[in-house]
Every structure is written in C-alpha cells, then in structure tokens.
Coordinates of C-alpha atoms in Angstrom, one line a residue:
Chain A
X8 CA 52.0 35.7 33.8
X9 CA 55.1 34.0 35.2
X10 CA 55.4 33.6 39.0
X11 CA 58.7 32.9 40.8
X12 CA 56.9 31.8 44.0
X13 CA 53.8 32.1 46.1
X14 CA 55.1 34.7 48.6
X15 CA 52.7 37.6 49.0
X16 CA 55.0 40.0 47.1
X17 CA 54.8 37.7 44.1
X18 CA 51.1 36.8 44.1
X19 CA 49.1 39.6 45.7
X20 CA 49.1 41.5 42.4
X21 CA 47.0 38.7 40.9
X22 CA 44.1 40.0 42.9
X23 CA 44.1 43.1 40.8
X24 CA 43.9 41.0 37.6
X25 CA 40.5 39.5 38.3
X26 CA 38.5 41.5 35.8
X27 CA 37.7 38.5 33.6
X28 CA 40.6 39.2 31.3
X29 CA 41.9 35.9 29.9
X30 CA 45.6 35.1 30.5
X31 CA 47.9 32.2 31.1
X32 CA 49.3 31.8 34.6
X33 CA 52.7 29.9 34.7
X34 CA 54.4 28.8 37.8
X35 CA 55.9 25.6 39.3
X36 CA 53.4 23.0 40.5
X37 CA 54.1 23.8 44.2
X38 CA 53.3 27.5 43.6
X39 CA 50.2 26.8 41.7
X40 CA 49.1 24.5 44.5
X41 CA 49.6 27.2 47.1
X42 CA 47.2 29.4 45.0
X43 CA 44.7 26.6 44.5
X44 CA 44.6 26.1 48.3
X45 CA 43.7 29.7 48.9
X46 CA 40.0 30.4 48.2
X47 CA 40.7 34.1 47.4
X48 CA 42.6 33.2 44.2
X49 CA 39.5 31.4 42.9
X50 CA 38.4 34.9 41.7
X51 CA 40.8 34.2 38.8
X52 CA 38.2 32.2 37.0
X53 CA 39.5 28.9 35.7
X54 CA 37.7 29.3 32.4
X55 CA 39.7 32.5 31.6
X56 CA 42.9 32.1 33.6
X57 CA 44.5 28.9 32.6
X58 CA 47.1 27.5 35.0
X59 CA 50.2 25.9 33.5
X60 CA 52.7 24.0 35.7
X61 CA 56.3 24.6 34.7
X62 CA 59.1 22.2 35.6
X63 CA 62.3 24.1 36.4
X64 CA 65.0 23.8 33.7
X65 CA 62.4 23.1 31.0
X66 CA 62.6 25.6 28.0
X67 CA 59.4 27.6 27.4
X68 CA 58.6 29.4 24.2
X69 CA 56.1 32.2 24.3
X70 CA 54.3 33.8 21.3
X71 CA 56.6 36.4 19.6
X72 CA 59.7 34.3 20.1
X73 CA 60.4 35.1 23.8
X74 CA 61.9 32.1 25.5
X75 CA 62.1 31.4 29.2
X76 CA 63.4 29.0 31.7
X77 CA 62.7 28.7 35.4
X78 CA 65.5 27.5 37.7
X79 CA 65.6 26.6 41.4
X80 CA 67.1 29.0 43.8
X81 CA 67.9 28.4 47.5
X82 CA 65.0 30.0 49.4
X83 CA 62.1 29.5 51.9
X84 CA 58.5 28.5 51.6
X85 CA 56.2 31.6 51.8
X86 CA 56.0 33.0 55.3
X87 CA 52.3 32.3 55.5
X88 CA 52.8 28.6 54.7
X89 CA 55.6 28.1 57.3
X90 CA 54.9 25.7 60.1
X91 CA 55.6 26.5 63.7
X92 CA 59.2 25.4 63.2
X93 CA 61.0 27.4 60.7
X94 CA 62.6 25.2 58.1
X95 CA 66.0 26.0 56.7
X96 CA 66.4 27.4 53.2
X97 CA 66.5 24.8 50.5
X98 CA 66.7 24.7 46.8
X99 CA 63.3 23.4 45.6
X100 CA 60.7 24.5 43.1
X101 CA 59.1 26.6 45.9
X102 CA 61.4 29.6 45.0
X103 CA 62.7 30.0 41.5
X104 CA 64.5 32.5 39.2
X105 CA 63.6 33.2 35.6
X106 CA 65.9 33.4 32.6
X107 CA 64.4 35.2 29.6
X108 CA 66.0 35.3 26.1
X109 CA 65.0 36.7 22.8
X110 CA 66.9 38.0 19.7
X111 CA 70.2 37.1 21.2
X112 CA 69.6 39.0 24.4
X113 CA 69.4 37.4 27.8
X114 CA 68.2 38.4 31.2
X115 CA 68.1 36.7 34.6
X116 CA 65.6 37.7 37.3
X117 CA 66.1 36.4 40.9
X118 CA 63.9 38.4 43.3
X119 CA 64.5 36.1 46.3
X120 CA 67.6 34.1 47.1
X121 CA 69.0 32.6 50.3
X122 CA 72.3 32.1 48.6
X123 CA 74.2 31.9 45.3
X124 CA 75.0 28.4 43.8
X125 CA 77.6 27.8 41.2
X126 CA 74.8 27.1 38.7
X127 CA 73.1 30.4 39.4
X128 CA 76.3 32.3 39.0
X129 CA 77.1 30.5 35.7
X130 CA 73.7 31.5 34.4
X131 CA 74.2 35.1 35.5
X132 CA 77.6 35.3 33.8
X133 CA 75.9 34.7 30.5
X134 CA 73.2 37.4 30.9
X135 CA 73.1 40.9 29.5
X136 CA 71.2 42.0 32.6
X137 CA 70.7 40.5 36.0
X138 CA 68.0 41.4 38.6
X139 CA 68.9 40.1 42.0
X140 CA 67.4 40.0 45.5
X141 CA 68.4 43.2 47.3
X142 CA 66.0 42.8 50.3
X143 CA 68.5 43.8 53.0
X144 CA 71.9 45.4 53.1
X145 CA 72.8 43.9 56.4
X146 CA 71.5 40.5 57.7
X147 CA 70.4 42.0 61.0
X148 CA 69.0 45.2 59.6
X149 CA 65.4 44.6 60.6
X150 CA 66.4 43.8 64.1
X151 CA 68.6 46.9 64.5
X152 CA 66.0 49.2 63.0
X153 CA 63.4 47.7 65.3
X154 CA 61.1 46.8 62.4
X155 CA 61.3 43.0 62.8
X156 CA 62.6 40.1 64.8
X157 CA 64.2 38.1 62.0
X158 CA 67.4 38.2 60.1
X159 CA 67.4 38.3 56.3
X160 CA 68.8 34.8 56.2
X161 CA 65.9 33.6 58.4
X162 CA 63.6 35.0 55.8
X163 CA 65.4 33.4 52.9
X164 CA 67.3 36.5 51.7
X165 CA 71.1 36.8 51.4
X166 CA 72.1 40.3 52.4
X167 CA 73.9 42.6 49.9
X168 CA 76.9 43.6 52.0
X169 CA 79.5 41.9 54.2
X170 CA 81.2 38.6 54.1
X171 CA 79.0 36.1 52.2
X172 CA 76.8 38.9 50.9
X173 CA 75.6 39.0 47.3
X174 CA 78.0 41.8 46.3
X175 CA 80.9 39.5 47.1
X176 CA 79.2 36.3 45.9
X177 CA 78.4 37.8 42.5
X178 CA 81.9 39.3 41.8
X179 CA 82.9 38.6 38.3
X180 CA 79.5 39.1 36.7
X181 CA 79.9 41.6 33.9
X182 CA 76.5 42.3 32.5
X183 CA 74.2 45.1 33.8
X184 CA 73.4 44.3 37.5
X185 CA 70.3 45.7 39.2
X186 CA 69.0 45.0 42.8
X187 CA 65.3 44.5 43.1
X188 CA 62.8 43.6 46.0
X189 CA 64.5 46.1 48.3
X190 CA 63.1 46.3 51.8
X191 CA 62.2 49.8 53.2
X192 CA 64.9 49.4 55.8
X193 CA 67.6 49.0 53.2
X194 CA 69.9 52.1 53.1
X195 CA 70.7 51.6 49.4
X196 CA 67.3 53.2 48.8
X197 CA 68.7 56.5 50.0
X198 CA 70.5 58.5 47.4
X199 CA 73.8 59.6 48.9
X200 CA 74.0 56.9 51.6
X201 CA 77.4 55.2 52.0
X202 CA 75.8 51.8 51.3
X203 CA 74.4 53.1 48.0
X204 CA 77.7 54.5 47.0
X205 CA 79.3 51.2 47.9
X206 CA 76.9 49.2 45.8
X207 CA 77.2 51.6 42.8
X208 CA 81.0 51.6 43.1
X209 CA 80.7 47.8 42.6
X210 CA 78.8 48.3 39.4
X211 CA 75.3 47.6 40.7
X212 CA 72.1 49.7 40.1
X213 CA 69.1 50.1 42.4
X214 CA 65.8 49.3 40.6
X215 CA 63.1 52.0 40.5
X216 CA 59.4 51.9 39.8
X217 CA 58.7 52.3 36.1
X218 CA 62.3 51.3 35.1
X219 CA 62.5 50.1 31.5
X220 CA 65.4 48.0 30.1
X221 CA 66.1 47.8 26.4
X222 CA 68.3 45.0 25.2
Chain B
X4 CA 41.5 49.8 60.6
X5 CA 37.8 49.4 60.2
X6 CA 36.5 46.9 57.5
X7 CA 33.0 46.9 56.0
X8 CA 33.3 43.3 54.7
X9 CA 35.8 40.6 53.5
X10 CA 35.4 41.3 49.8
X11 CA 38.8 41.5 48.1
X12 CA 38.4 45.2 47.5
X13 CA 38.0 45.7 51.2
X14 CA 40.8 43.4 52.5
X15 CA 43.6 43.1 49.9
X16 CA 45.1 46.3 51.2
X17 CA 45.8 44.6 54.5
X18 CA 48.5 42.6 52.7
X19 CA 50.4 45.9 52.3
X20 CA 50.2 46.6 56.1
X21 CA 52.2 43.5 57.1
X22 CA 55.4 45.4 58.2
X23 CA 55.0 44.6 61.9
X24 CA 53.3 47.9 62.5
X25 CA 50.9 47.5 65.4
X26 CA 47.3 48.4 64.8
X27 CA 43.8 47.5 65.8
X28 CA 41.7 45.6 63.1
X29 CA 37.9 46.1 63.6
X30 CA 35.2 44.3 61.7
X31 CA 32.2 42.2 62.3
X32 CA 32.8 38.7 63.6
X33 CA 31.9 37.1 60.2
X34 CA 34.4 39.3 58.4
X35 CA 37.1 38.6 61.0
X36 CA 36.3 34.8 60.5
X37 CA 36.8 35.1 56.8
X38 CA 40.3 36.6 57.4
X39 CA 41.1 34.0 60.0
X40 CA 40.3 31.2 57.6
X41 CA 42.6 32.6 55.0
X42 CA 46.2 31.6 55.8
X43 CA 47.6 34.6 53.9
X44 CA 46.2 37.1 56.4
X45 CA 48.2 35.3 59.2
X46 CA 51.1 37.7 58.1
X47 CA 49.3 40.3 60.1
X48 CA 50.9 38.9 63.3
X49 CA 48.4 38.5 66.1
X50 CA 50.8 39.9 68.7
X51 CA 50.8 43.3 66.8
X52 CA 47.5 43.4 64.9
X53 CA 44.8 42.9 67.5
X54 CA 41.4 41.8 66.1
X55 CA 38.2 43.3 67.6
X56 CA 34.8 42.0 66.6
X57 CA 32.2 44.8 66.3
X58 CA 28.5 44.2 66.7
X59 CA 26.6 46.3 64.2
X60 CA 24.7 49.2 65.9
X61 CA 27.1 49.3 68.8
X62 CA 28.6 52.7 69.4
X63 CA 32.4 52.7 69.2
X64 CA 34.7 55.4 70.6
X65 CA 38.2 55.8 69.2
X66 CA 41.1 57.8 70.7
X67 CA 40.7 61.5 69.8
X68 CA 37.0 61.5 70.2
X69 CA 36.0 60.0 66.9
X70 CA 32.9 57.8 67.2
X71 CA 31.7 55.2 64.8
X72 CA 28.9 52.7 64.3
X73 CA 28.7 49.8 61.9
X74 CA 25.2 49.0 60.5
X75 CA 24.0 46.2 58.3
X76 CA 23.4 46.8 54.6
X77 CA 21.7 44.4 52.1
X78 CA 24.6 42.7 50.3
X79 CA 26.3 39.5 49.3
X80 CA 29.0 37.3 50.8
X81 CA 32.3 37.9 49.2
X82 CA 32.5 36.3 45.7
X83 CA 35.3 34.0 46.7
X84 CA 33.2 32.6 49.6
X85 CA 30.1 32.0 47.5
X86 CA 28.9 28.4 47.1
X87 CA 28.1 26.9 43.7
X88 CA 24.5 28.3 44.1
X89 CA 24.4 32.1 44.3
X90 CA 22.5 33.2 47.3
X91 CA 20.3 36.2 47.2
X92 CA 21.4 39.5 48.8
X93 CA 20.5 39.7 52.5
X94 CA 21.0 42.1 55.3
X95 CA 23.5 40.5 57.6
X96 CA 26.8 41.4 59.3
X97 CA 28.6 40.2 56.2
X98 CA 28.3 43.6 54.5
X99 CA 28.1 46.7 56.6
X100 CA 28.2 50.5 56.3
X101 CA 30.0 52.8 58.7
X102 CA 28.8 56.0 60.3
X103 CA 31.5 58.3 61.7
X104 CA 30.9 61.3 63.9
X105 CA 33.1 63.8 65.7
X106 CA 32.7 67.5 66.7
X107 CA 29.1 67.6 65.5
X108 CA 30.0 66.4 62.0
X109 CA 28.7 63.1 60.7
X110 CA 29.5 61.0 57.6
X111 CA 28.1 57.7 56.3
X112 CA 30.2 55.3 54.1
X113 CA 28.4 52.5 52.3
X114 CA 30.8 51.1 49.6
X115 CA 28.6 48.1 48.7
X116 CA 24.8 47.9 48.8
X117 CA 22.3 45.7 47.1
X118 CA 19.5 48.0 48.0
X119 CA 18.5 51.0 50.3
X120 CA 16.4 50.3 53.4
X121 CA 14.4 52.9 55.3
X122 CA 16.9 52.7 58.2
X123 CA 19.9 53.3 55.8
X124 CA 18.1 56.3 54.2
X125 CA 17.2 57.8 57.6
X126 CA 20.9 57.5 58.6
X127 CA 22.0 59.2 55.4
X128 CA 19.5 62.0 55.9
X129 CA 21.3 63.0 59.1
X130 CA 24.8 63.0 57.5
X131 CA 26.9 65.9 56.3
X132 CA 28.5 63.7 53.7
X133 CA 27.5 60.3 52.3
X134 CA 29.7 57.9 50.3
X135 CA 27.6 55.4 48.5
X136 CA 28.2 52.3 46.2
X137 CA 28.5 53.5 42.6
X138 CA 29.8 50.2 41.1
X139 CA 27.7 50.3 38.0
X140 CA 25.5 52.9 36.3
X141 CA 23.3 50.2 34.6
X142 CA 22.5 46.8 36.1
X143 CA 23.5 45.0 32.9
X144 CA 26.6 47.1 32.1
X145 CA 29.2 44.4 32.5
X146 CA 27.2 42.1 30.2
X147 CA 26.7 44.7 27.5
X148 CA 30.3 45.8 27.6
X149 CA 31.5 42.2 27.4
X150 CA 33.4 42.4 30.6
X151 CA 31.4 40.0 32.7
X152 CA 28.4 37.7 32.8
X153 CA 26.7 39.1 35.9
X154 CA 24.3 41.9 36.6
X155 CA 25.2 44.4 39.3
X156 CA 22.3 43.1 41.4
X157 CA 23.7 39.6 41.1
X158 CA 27.0 40.9 42.6
X159 CA 25.2 42.7 45.4
X160 CA 25.3 46.2 43.9
X161 CA 22.3 48.4 43.2
X162 CA 22.9 50.4 40.0
X163 CA 23.1 54.2 40.0
X164 CA 20.6 54.9 37.2
X165 CA 17.1 53.8 36.2
X166 CA 14.1 52.7 38.1
X167 CA 15.1 51.3 41.5
X168 CA 18.6 52.8 41.1
X169 CA 20.4 54.6 43.9
X170 CA 19.9 58.0 42.4
X171 CA 16.1 57.5 42.7
X172 CA 16.2 55.7 46.0
X173 CA 18.3 58.3 47.7
X174 CA 16.3 61.3 46.6
X175 CA 15.7 63.7 49.4
X176 CA 19.2 63.3 51.0
X177 CA 20.5 66.8 51.3
X178 CA 24.2 66.4 52.6
X179 CA 27.1 66.1 50.2
X180 CA 26.8 62.9 48.2
X181 CA 29.7 61.1 46.7
X182 CA 29.8 57.8 44.7
X183 CA 32.6 55.5 45.5
X184 CA 33.7 51.9 44.5
X185 CA 33.1 52.7 40.8
X186 CA 33.7 49.9 38.4
X187 CA 35.9 50.6 35.3
X188 CA 32.8 50.0 33.0
X189 CA 30.8 52.8 34.7
X190 CA 30.5 55.8 32.3
X191 CA 30.3 58.3 35.2
X192 CA 34.0 58.0 35.3
X193 CA 34.2 59.8 32.0
X194 CA 34.2 63.6 32.3
X195 CA 31.6 64.8 29.8
X196 CA 29.6 61.6 29.5
X197 CA 25.8 62.0 29.7
X198 CA 25.7 59.7 32.7
X199 CA 28.1 61.8 34.6
X200 CA 26.2 65.0 33.7
X201 CA 23.0 63.2 34.9
X202 CA 24.6 62.2 38.2
X203 CA 26.0 65.7 38.8
X204 CA 22.7 67.4 37.9
X205 CA 21.2 65.3 40.7
X206 CA 23.7 66.7 43.2
X207 CA 26.2 63.8 43.3
X208 CA 29.9 63.8 43.0
X209 CA 32.3 61.1 41.7
X210 CA 35.1 60.2 44.1
X211 CA 38.7 60.5 43.0
X212 CA 42.0 59.1 44.3
X213 CA 43.4 61.4 46.9
X214 CA 40.1 63.2 47.7
X215 CA 40.0 64.9 51.0
X216 CA 36.8 66.0 52.8
X217 CA 36.9 68.6 55.6
X218 CA 33.9 68.8 57.9

C-alpha cells in the first residue's frame, strides 16, 4: 500500500483493511507520523502491517519488477491537521505524487496538487498515462454552489479550467491524461456538460469507478 | 445520526459525511468524547454538525414523530481505545442498543452485544423487529479459520450458536429477527450452509445490503 498523503481521502480506506491481513504500508515519514498519532489506525496491527518510510525521489523496487518513486508536489497538510491559521501551499513530503514503471511503461499519479512545477511537468511528459487532481473545475465552485466556504486553492487544489488552471498548465503532455479525485460539485462529472466537452476536446478523460488501464 | 458506540464499524462512515451538510449527531457522552479526542472527526465542522449527548433510557423525539431510546448493552470499549490489558465486557454507555418506535410499530437494534440481559430480552419481546449482533457463529471461529487470535467473547460479541449463544438466549422472542454486523468468517453468510439452515429454522434472517423493512 502506497499513500500519497494523510488526507482522509487517502487514508480512510485503511480502516477497511484491518482484518489481520499482512501488508506493507509505504508513505513519507510525515504521513506515517500522522497515522501513528491517530489511535484509530492502531487497528492496523504493527506485527502484520509493517510501515516503511519512503524518502521522495528514492527509487523503490517491488516484487514482480514494479518500480516506483514518490515525488513532492505543492499541496497542503491534511485539513484535520491544519492549525487555526491556514498555511499556504508548499512543496514538502506532506503531499506527494507517485511515478510507477514496469516493462518500459510509465505512469504518473498526482491526486492532489496546488500547482504544477517544471519538475512535475517534465515527469508527466515522459509518462504513458497521467492521473491528475481534478477536484474542481472552477476555483470558487464550492462557494458559488453553496457547498463550502473555501476556494480550491485554499484547499490545495489547482482548478482544471481558466487561467492558471491545470488544463493550461499541462499543455504539451502527450500521453493519456485522466482527471481523478473529482469533487461532486465539478461539472465535468456530467456527461454532456460544456465543461466536460471542453476537457475532452483538450484530450483529457474523466476517471470512473472500476476503470482499468493496460499499458 | 444516532451512534451506538465509537467502534470503527459505527463511526468510520461519518468520514463520508464531511461535505458541509448540516446534521445532528446523537450518541452517549462517552462515544462523543471518543470522537472529540480524534482529530480526524474535526472535519465534521461543529458549526454544521451539532453534537447531542444522549443519556441511555431517556426518551428522544425526532421530527416526524419518530421516537427513540438508547439502552446499555454488555460490551467492550472500541478496540482502538483498549489499554494493554483487555478489560472484561461491562454494561456501560460505551456500547448501546437503540429502540425506535413510531405509529405503534417498534424496532430494536443491537449491533454489538457481549451477552443478553433480562432487560434487553424484555425490550426485544415487545418489538416487531429485532436486529441483533451476528458477528460470529462460533466463539473461536476467527482462531480456527486463522483470521484472528481472539474469541468473539474477547471482542465483546456473543456467538450465535452453541450453549450460551444468542439463538438460545433469545428463544421466545416472537417478532421478526434479523442478524446484523456479520463477520466475513461467519458461515451463516453462505446460502446453503448448515449454520444458515440452523439459524433460519430457528426463525432468524440474515441481513443484506440494501434491505428495507416496512412496519
């Protein structure tokens, strides 16, 4: 199990894996620390679920020849660990992306990103398939739909559309491109919406439950 | 939202309700305290999700005429709050059942029970439908299947079968009887198993996802 952060979306599923099944839990040290500080994750018994701290940019080799590398991505600490004062998005081991490669194929998975750095873009250019943070289409979407008080950027998510959005920032990436981690306010979820058409015209797909990718 | 305890099975679903939807969260004070001590549940923003501590045996009236009462049930503290020394099952506000009544119909829901008290049985005798802890069929089932090191009683769950099991303890209850909270080792989940046949011959049903009960 490889985690990209300790945000609830990334870690709550671990609570469904507490049936004394042995596995290896890999994440950066700061993410493992967030889990260790939360008593509920103690149900992943340490004698069965070994924790392994991963330093970003260190190559990992898994059984079967799968290789991986974590890399830092601009983002926020998990909402539930924020102090009273919101900190601005930074590039630390709190929020990472994953690159996976095997048999000459390469994929990049970035479910949360407050921005796109040159290093991230270079990595994505080399990939056969890219999964990228598609939380919101518009930065103020949760405010205008009355579902929240925060902008996407305040939550550590670059929007898809508009100036400075991910569609524009990721122009020139030629592999298969798929938006993931899509919020329920995001109109790209609606087949036939202008936003979905816009995204598809730009060569992006919208992830679906049960999607399988063969490389 | 009415919780019967702070065990992960009872509370993890709250993490999927953090979309700034206002609701009232009712539980005993000890269960609310367990949530308050866990930073992750802070995502249920206090300005939207009001907490209401319920004293067992106090009648509650909800909008629409639904009435409810929590009542104590022998049980354990949640596994993740256990100390190094396992305490024995006790009857406290840590683990409760729920009685619901409206329009002359009455149901009792007891998803976790280390035993059956006379008061519990009297309550169940008055109910049109009873949902009861069906975690394990045999007390040592997790040990014999190699899926765990603990007996059901050690985890605060009376088994269904055998001497002192819930089938025997709940003889004489005449309403509709449905086992819930069934562990994946429990053979009653298998249609056609002798254990399932035994349970059904005794007038019990096995709950299923999506089950609806009309009273």
